[in-house]
Amino acid sequence: MPSSSDVIDAGPAARRARVAAPGALRVGRVRDLLRGTVPVRVVAWVAVAALVGVPLVAVLSLAIASGQIGILASEDVAVAAWHSAVSSVLGAAGAVVLGGALAIVLERTDVPGRAALRLLACSPLLMPPFVGAIAWIGVAGPMSPVNRWWTETFGGPLWSIYGGDGVVFLLVVHGYPVAMLIVGAALRRLPADLEQAARIAGASTLRAFAAVVVPLLRPALLSSATLLAVSNLADFGIPSIVGLPERFTTLSTLVYRYLQSATVDDPLGAVATIGSVLLAVALAGLVADALIGRRRVELDAGASAPARTPLGAWRLPIAAGSWIVVAALTVLPIVALATQSLVPAAGVPLTWETVTLDNLVRAVTSEHALAGMRTSIMLAVLAAVVCTVLGLVVGALVTRTRSRDNRALHAAAIVPQAIPGLVIAVAWLVIAPRIGLFDTPWIILVAYVTAFLGLVVQAVHAPLSATSTTAEEAARVAGASPLRALVDVSWRMATPAAIAGGVLVLLTAARELTLSALLLSPGAQTLGVAIFNLQQAGDYNAASALSLVVALVGLAGLGLAARTPQERS
Amino acid sequence: MASVDIRSLSVRFPDGTAGLADVDLQVADGELVALVGPSGSGKTTLLRTIAGFLAPTSGTVAIAGEHVAGDGANVPPERRRLGMVFQSHAVWPHWDVGRNVAYPLRLARVPRLERAARVAEALELVGLPGAERRDPATLSGGQRQRVALARALVARPRVLLLDEALSALDEPLRDRLRLELRGLVRSLGLTVVHVTHDRAEALAIADRVVVLDGGRIQQVATPETLLHAPTSPFVARFLSDATVLAGTRTTAGFVADGGGIRIADAAIERRVDGAAALAVLPGDVAIVADDHGDATVTSALFARDGSDVVLDWHGVEVRCTAPWRPVVGERVAVSVRRALAFAADAVAEPTEAAA
């Protein structure tokens, strides 16, 4: 009987079962089951269990079985854990402060050029963190023009990005757009009359902001801080590119070292143990976020749009300050990448005599880079297709049918979003030999699907959970079976959102480094790994040139992807 | 409590559209004035200008004789000493009821003990005694609106502004709050400006009603006067669903354009000659069933005191009331007991004239 799991199915099935003669009962039941959404639901559960449940269980069981719990107390791991914790928390805090301030300026004041400023401020989101790291080395590395000039003049560099402070700085640069978007959305949801009521009660603009707006923003601030801290834990590109040269090891770079070189006896068991700890931290973050969400106060839909506060005499200073900060964080690294790409070797000043296109030509024609691009594009396209289809099925099920297991299915599909990519990579490393995928590119593909399925499910969930299920009910009344209603109405409604999510998967996977660096196999070098290897080998200019290509293509592509769904809805 | 004095007030929005044009309005101490009009008529703009959320382009606003806007003055909302209730109640969700209501007193630096007493008194007044510790999330819509009203009244504002304050509530509850509000206003002697899109509500609770359209005041009068002596076809149509006929006034009577409808001179009030517009209120149209009548019933809705009937009378849609419920398609004979004549140019839609 489908009635226990699917309320939409229950009505006609139960009624017909009661009316039908005893002999016809069983045939009728089977037919009802096939007409219902239960088979689709079973398929969705099996897929999500295989992609999410199995890897996580594999990591945990290997961690327990290998008995390497002692490694957590070793000096290497303790130092790396401390570095990870400090850089994640400071990076998240800095990003929330910067992103929150920008969101307030953009949403609630009359600074000129807000639309352009918002677009520019979002752009670090479109650059993979490792590309950002390579770019910032050009701005603030020891050989950058500023530091060389400072060294010549004052006998020492102004500030080198290498080291722990550089890691924190880059985590802030790549995290603040997320905080800005979350806090900005929360600000837009606050009804303007809450603030106006405070004004009428006798509070000045600033006082009303402090008494009403800031307390109501607290959940958004905490939530973005949790999200960023967990995702910072997972980042591999930033700490490996700017942390390692100063021996600033984090858990992700330590795991990479364990897997690449035989520094420990049982590397897989060791990294599974570390991965389990990270997993526990990530799940604790999820629980914390859910608790914050539960305390969130309910707001009525705003009657009027929030008014912008005229800044008066402060308008130009605040505008100039915001523009300078945002431009420095977004335009400088691109300029640095371009400069590094156009000079023959690091440290050569850019003049008309030294300018060369060799790096760019080499970047897009070398067999090394081309192979990386081919692998990345193939894996990204396949991951996007699989994620789109599966995400559509899961997203439509959990938003458009009524069932008790919807919440669990939704949570299972999006939980990898909050899990460090490092853990997912380790999990598939553990499983790969047993399913014959070891040392093949396909192991990267399944890891991509695990990691990015949540992007599509979220893209489908957000727009479809807001509309009521009367569309499907109308189809049922018109004579469609539950399955037919799901296919004809729910999936059709969800398709544009699923495709938008799929494009996001494509662009994210094509520029990804953490997973493919750890799951590296012969003949399966991705674009991210190609750039990373060039950087590690000291060919900064080729690495920069390839990064520049990735950054520009990514900016263009994600810019398009971000525009399309908005125009469609 | 205090008076509100608005003189030749105009508000032009940054995009160039006129929100208010040349509005003059005096609200007396202790008076309840309702602002009505179709959406976009400027009623909310007028209220928000009094509150101080909008600055006038020209003209002045004075509260209790104090200049608060225009003529160089621009007192911010927090220093106008007003109370305001919003449509969506705007009770702060992060504070309990007591803290919400006490907030205006805290800002006015009222000592703690007196504050508690006055919060209790205000909650008592709105029918929520002892609700200080309650979380707004646990209150019903009507209760939240009462909290909002207590918060608006607690600091003894000079003027109480109501912005569709009852519109978000369901019908029976809205009726009750309407009665309570009217009683409260009377007993406290409050000066109130009340914006509503509900014509019946405005007529029911206001001392005077201001009818706005296209940013201009169309008429200010007591409810009785507005219903019986509208000064423009628009007011008659907006408040009473009057039928407006265009035609010519002759010595013999009124002939509507098209020639089918004639109304005897005796029924017509006001002297207008030549081209004229005639407003006929539904209550002034009598119909009797007549197989040879010149009007056809196109719809008939049941109402408490008879039926609201729509007729097709020589191609003109006419609204009237009947003591029985006619059948759609039935033929009836029409007689007009009373009609108001206006000069023909008054028919032009004021909305277009102001835009």
GROMACS .gro file of N, CA, C and O in nm, chain A residues 191-208 210-213 215-216 297-305 307, chain B residues 48 51-53 76-79 81-84 86-95 103-109 137 144 151 155 161:
model
  272
  191PRO      N    1   1.052   4.354   0.707
  191PRO     CA    2   0.952   4.453   0.668
  191PRO      C    3   0.994   4.593   0.714
  191PRO      O    4   1.042   4.610   0.827
  192ALA      N    5   0.976   4.690   0.627
  192ALA     CA    6   1.020   4.825   0.658
  192ALA      C    7   0.943   4.884   0.776
  192ALA      O    8   0.995   4.968   0.848
  193ASP      N    9   0.818   4.838   0.797
  193ASP     CA   10   0.739   4.904   0.901
  193ASP      C   11   0.790   4.873   1.042
  193ASP      O   12   0.760   4.947   1.134
  194LEU      N   13   0.868   4.764   1.058
  194LEU     CA   14   0.926   4.739   1.190
  194LEU      C   15   1.017   4.855   1.229
  194LEU      O   16   1.017   4.902   1.343
  195GLU      N   17   1.095   4.902   1.131
  195GLU     CA   18   1.185   5.013   1.156
  195GLU      C   19   1.107   5.144   1.170
  195GLU      O   20   1.138   5.226   1.256
  196GLN      N   21   1.005   5.159   1.086
  196GLN     CA   22   0.926   5.283   1.092
  196GLN      C   23   0.851   5.294   1.223
  196GLN      O   24   0.837   5.403   1.279
  197ALA      N   25   0.805   5.179   1.274
  197ALA     CA   26   0.736   5.182   1.404
  197ALA      C   27   0.831   5.233   1.512
  197ALA      O   28   0.791   5.307   1.602
  198ALA      N   29   0.959   5.194   1.502
  198ALA     CA   30   1.057   5.242   1.600
  198ALA      C   31   1.080   5.392   1.585
  198ALA      O   32   1.097   5.464   1.684
  199ARG      N   33   1.080   5.439   1.459
  199ARG     CA   34   1.098   5.583   1.438
  199ARG      C   35   0.983   5.660   1.501
  199ARG      O   36   1.003   5.760   1.571
  200ILE      N   37   0.860   5.615   1.476
  200ILE     CA   38   0.743   5.683   1.532
  200ILE      C   39   0.750   5.680   1.685
  200ILE      O   40   0.709   5.773   1.753
  201ALA      N   41   0.803   5.568   1.738
  201ALA     CA   42   0.813   5.556   1.884
  201ALA      C   43   0.917   5.651   1.942
  201ALA      O   44   0.930   5.663   2.063
  202GLY      N   45   0.997   5.714   1.856
  202GLY     CA   46   1.090   5.815   1.905
  202GLY      C   47   1.236   5.780   1.884
  202GLY      O   48   1.324   5.845   1.942
  203ALA      N   49   1.268   5.676   1.804
  203ALA     CA   50   1.408   5.638   1.785
  203ALA      C   51   1.464   5.704   1.659
  203ALA      O   52   1.396   5.712   1.558
  204SER      N   53   1.589   5.748   1.666
  204SER     CA   54   1.654   5.804   1.548
  204SER      C   55   1.685   5.690   1.450
  204SER      O   56   1.672   5.573   1.485
  205THR      N   57   1.728   5.725   1.327
  205THR     CA   58   1.756   5.623   1.227
  205THR      C   59   1.855   5.519   1.280
  205THR      O   60   1.832   5.400   1.272
  206LEU      N   61   1.967   5.569   1.338
  206LEU     CA   62   2.070   5.478   1.388
  206LEU      C   63   2.019   5.393   1.503
  206LEU      O   64   2.044   5.273   1.511
  207ARG      N   65   1.945   5.458   1.593
  207ARG     CA   66   1.893   5.387   1.709
  207ARG      C   67   1.794   5.279   1.667
  207ARG      O   68   1.796   5.167   1.718
  208ALA      N   69   1.706   5.312   1.570
  208ALA     CA   70   1.609   5.214   1.521
  208ALA      C   71   1.683   5.097   1.456
  208ALA      O   72   1.645   4.981   1.473
  210ALA      N   73   1.987   4.988   1.532
  210ALA     CA   74   2.052   4.907   1.636
  210ALA      C   75   1.950   4.828   1.718
  210ALA      O   76   1.975   4.715   1.758
  211ALA      N   77   1.833   4.886   1.742
  211ALA     CA   78   1.736   4.821   1.830
  211ALA      C   79   1.652   4.717   1.757
  211ALA      O   80   1.609   4.619   1.817
  212VAL      N   81   1.629   4.738   1.630
  212VAL     CA   82   1.536   4.649   1.559
  212VAL      C   83   1.607   4.566   1.451
  212VAL      O   84   1.594   4.444   1.448
  213VAL      N   85   1.683   4.633   1.365
  213VAL     CA   86   1.737   4.561   1.249
  213VAL      C   87   1.848   4.464   1.290
  213VAL      O   88   1.848   4.347   1.252
  215PRO      N   89   1.927   4.308   1.581
  215PRO     CA   90   1.885   4.183   1.646
  215PRO      C   91   1.815   4.087   1.550
  215PRO      O   92   1.833   3.966   1.560
  216LEU      N   93   1.740   4.142   1.456
  216LEU     CA   94   1.669   4.054   1.363
  216LEU      C   95   1.763   3.995   1.257
  216LEU      O   96   1.730   3.897   1.193
  297VAL      N   97   1.296   3.421   1.433
  297VAL     CA   98   1.162   3.472   1.454
  297VAL      C   99   1.087   3.478   1.322
  297VAL      O  100   1.145   3.497   1.217
  298GLU      N  101   0.960   3.457   1.332
  298GLU     CA  102   0.876   3.456   1.213
  298GLU      C  103   0.844   3.600   1.174
  298GLU      O  104   0.806   3.682   1.256
  299LEU      N  105   0.862   3.630   1.046
  299LEU     CA  106   0.836   3.766   0.999
  299LEU      C  107   0.721   3.763   0.900
  299LEU      O  108   0.712   3.673   0.819
  300ASP      N  109   0.634   3.859   0.909
  300ASP     CA  110   0.528   3.869   0.809
  300ASP      C  111   0.586   3.929   0.683
  300ASP      O  112   0.687   3.997   0.686
  301ALA      N  113   0.520   3.901   0.572
  301ALA     CA  114   0.566   3.959   0.447
  301ALA      C  115   0.562   4.112   0.459
  301ALA      O  116   0.467   4.167   0.513
  302GLY      N  117   0.670   4.175   0.414
  302GLY     CA  118   0.678   4.320   0.429
  302GLY      C  119   0.571   4.392   0.350
  302GLY      O  120   0.542   4.356   0.236
  303ALA      N  121   0.509   4.489   0.411
  303ALA     CA  122   0.406   4.565   0.343
  303ALA      C  123   0.470   4.660   0.242
  303ALA      O  124   0.420   4.679   0.133
  304SER      N  125   0.581   4.719   0.282
  304SER     CA  126   0.644   4.814   0.192
  304SER      C  127   0.793   4.786   0.185
  304SER      O  128   0.850   4.726   0.275
  305ALA      N  129   0.854   4.828   0.076
  305ALA     CA  130   0.998   4.806   0.059
  305ALA      C  131   1.073   4.889   0.162
  305ALA      O  132   1.032   5.000   0.194
  307ALA      N  133   1.304   5.145   0.328
  307ALA     CA  134   1.351   5.272   0.275
  307ALA      C  135   1.502   5.280   0.287
  307ALA      O  136   1.562   5.224   0.378
  617ARG      N  137   0.178   5.927   0.533
  617ARG     CA  138   0.322   5.914   0.555
  617ARG      C  139   0.390   6.049   0.555
  617ARG      O  140   0.498   6.064   0.613
  620ALA      N  141   0.335   6.165   0.901
  620ALA     CA  142   0.423   6.090   0.990
  620ALA      C  143   0.567   6.138   0.979
  620ALA      O  144   0.643   6.128   1.075
  621GLY      N  145   0.605   6.189   0.861
  621GLY     CA  146   0.742   6.237   0.844
  621GLY      C  147   0.829   6.141   0.765
  621GLY      O  148   0.949   6.163   0.754
  622PHE      N  149   0.772   6.034   0.709
  622PHE     CA  150   0.852   5.943   0.627
  622PHE      C  151   0.869   5.998   0.486
  622PHE      O  152   0.954   5.951   0.412
  645PRO      N  153   1.212   6.512   1.200
  645PRO     CA  154   1.209   6.369   1.168
  645PRO      C  155   1.096   6.298   1.244
  645PRO      O  156   1.048   6.350   1.345
  646PRO      N  157   1.052   6.182   1.195
  646PRO     CA  158   0.936   6.115   1.254
  646PRO      C  159   0.950   6.097   1.405
  646PRO      O  160   0.851   6.112   1.478
  647GLU      N  161   1.073   6.066   1.451
  647GLU     CA  162   1.088   6.034   1.593
  647GLU      C  163   1.065   6.155   1.684
  647GLU      O  164   1.049   6.140   1.804
  648ARG      N  165   1.066   6.276   1.626
  648ARG     CA  166   1.046   6.392   1.713
  648ARG      C  167   0.911   6.461   1.689
  648ARG      O  168   0.891   6.574   1.728
  650ARG      N  169   0.625   6.315   1.795
  650ARG     CA  170   0.540   6.267   1.904
  650ARG      C  171   0.404   6.221   1.851
  650ARG      O  172   0.300   6.275   1.885
  651LEU      N  173   0.411   6.118   1.764
  651LEU     CA  174   0.291   6.061   1.706
  651LEU      C  175   0.281   5.915   1.748
  651LEU      O  176   0.376   5.857   1.799
  652GLY      N  177   0.163   5.859   1.728
  652GLY     CA  178   0.147   5.715   1.741
  652GLY      C  179   0.104   5.663   1.606
  652GLY      O  180   0.035   5.733   1.532
  653MET      N  181   0.148   5.540   1.570
  653MET     CA  182   0.109   5.490   1.439
  653MET      C  183   0.086   5.339   1.447
  653MET      O  184   0.162   5.268   1.511
  655PHE      N  185   0.041   5.010   1.191
  655PHE     CA  186   0.059   4.971   1.052
  655PHE      C  187  -0.033   4.854   1.017
  655PHE      O  188  -0.079   4.782   1.104
  656GLN      N  189  -0.054   4.835   0.888
  656GLN     CA  190  -0.142   4.726   0.844
  656GLN      C  191  -0.091   4.591   0.893
  656GLN      O  192  -0.167   4.510   0.942
  657SER      N  193   0.041   4.572   0.884
  657SER     CA  194   0.096   4.442   0.923
  657SER      C  195   0.142   4.447   1.069
  657SER      O  196   0.237   4.381   1.106
  658HIS      N  197   0.079   4.527   1.149
  658HIS     CA  198   0.100   4.545   1.293
  658HIS      C  199   0.243   4.585   1.333
  658HIS      O  200   0.262   4.661   1.425
  659ALA      N  201   0.346   4.532   1.264
  659ALA     CA  202   0.484   4.572   1.292
  659ALA      C  203   0.521   4.559   1.439
  659ALA      O  204   0.595   4.641   1.493
  660VAL      N  205   0.471   4.455   1.505
  660VAL     CA  206   0.516   4.427   1.641
  660VAL      C  207   0.654   4.362   1.629
  660VAL      O  208   0.673   4.270   1.551
  661TRP      N  209   0.752   4.414   1.706
  661TRP     CA  210   0.889   4.363   1.693
  661TRP      C  211   0.896   4.221   1.745
  661TRP      O  212   0.870   4.194   1.863
  662PRO      N  213   0.933   4.126   1.658
  662PRO     CA  214   0.924   3.985   1.697
  662PRO      C  215   1.031   3.943   1.797
  662PRO      O  216   1.017   3.839   1.859
  663HIS      N  217   1.137   4.022   1.814
  663HIS     CA  218   1.244   3.979   1.904
  663HIS      C  219   1.225   4.027   2.047
  663HIS      O  220   1.308   4.001   2.132
  664TRP      N  221   1.117   4.100   2.074
  664TRP     CA  222   1.090   4.146   2.210
  664TRP      C  223   0.953   4.095   2.255
  664TRP      O  224   0.864   4.076   2.172
  672TYR      N  225   0.871   5.045   2.461
  672TYR     CA  226   0.980   5.107   2.385
  672TYR      C  227   0.966   5.260   2.369
  672TYR      O  228   1.063   5.332   2.395
  673PRO      N  229   0.848   5.311   2.330
  673PRO     CA  230   0.837   5.458   2.318
  673PRO      C  231   0.865   5.529   2.451
  673PRO      O  232   0.922   5.637   2.452
  674LEU      N  233   0.829   5.464   2.563
  674LEU     CA  234   0.853   5.526   2.693
  674LEU      C  235   1.002   5.524   2.728
  674LEU      O  236   1.055   5.619   2.785
  675ARG      N  237   1.071   5.414   2.692
  675ARG     CA  238   1.216   5.407   2.715
  675ARG      C  239   1.285   5.519   2.640
  675ARG      O  240   1.375   5.585   2.694
  676LEU      N  241   1.243   5.541   2.515
  676LEU     CA  242   1.308   5.644   2.436
  676LEU      C  243   1.275   5.783   2.492
  676LEU      O  244   1.353   5.876   2.478
  677ALA      N  245   1.159   5.794   2.555
  677ALA     CA  246   1.122   5.923   2.613
  677ALA      C  247   1.180   5.937   2.754
  677ALA      O  248   1.148   6.033   2.824
  678ARG      N  249   1.262   5.840   2.796
  678ARG     CA  250   1.329   5.841   2.927
  678ARG      C  251   1.231   5.850   3.043
  678ARG      O  252   1.252   5.923   3.140
  706ALA      N  253   0.496   3.594   1.891
  706ALA     CA  254   0.468   3.482   1.801
  706ALA      C  255   0.350   3.399   1.849
  706ALA      O  256   0.288   3.328   1.770
  713ARG      N  257  -0.210   4.084   1.808
  713ARG     CA  258  -0.092   4.160   1.770
  713ARG      C  259  -0.131   4.303   1.734
  713ARG      O  260  -0.060   4.398   1.767
  720ARG      N  261   0.107   5.008   2.187
  720ARG     CA  262   0.237   5.071   2.167
  720ARG      C  263   0.222   5.211   2.110
  720ARG      O  264   0.297   5.302   2.144
  724ALA      N  265   0.264   5.637   2.479
  724ALA     CA  266   0.339   5.760   2.506
  724ALA      C  267   0.251   5.884   2.492
  724ALA      O  268   0.303   5.995   2.486
  730LEU      N  269  -0.199   5.787   1.407
  730LEU     CA  270  -0.211   5.760   1.264
  730LEU      C  271  -0.239   5.611   1.244
  730LEU      O  272  -0.168   5.527   1.299
   0.00000   0.00000   0.00000
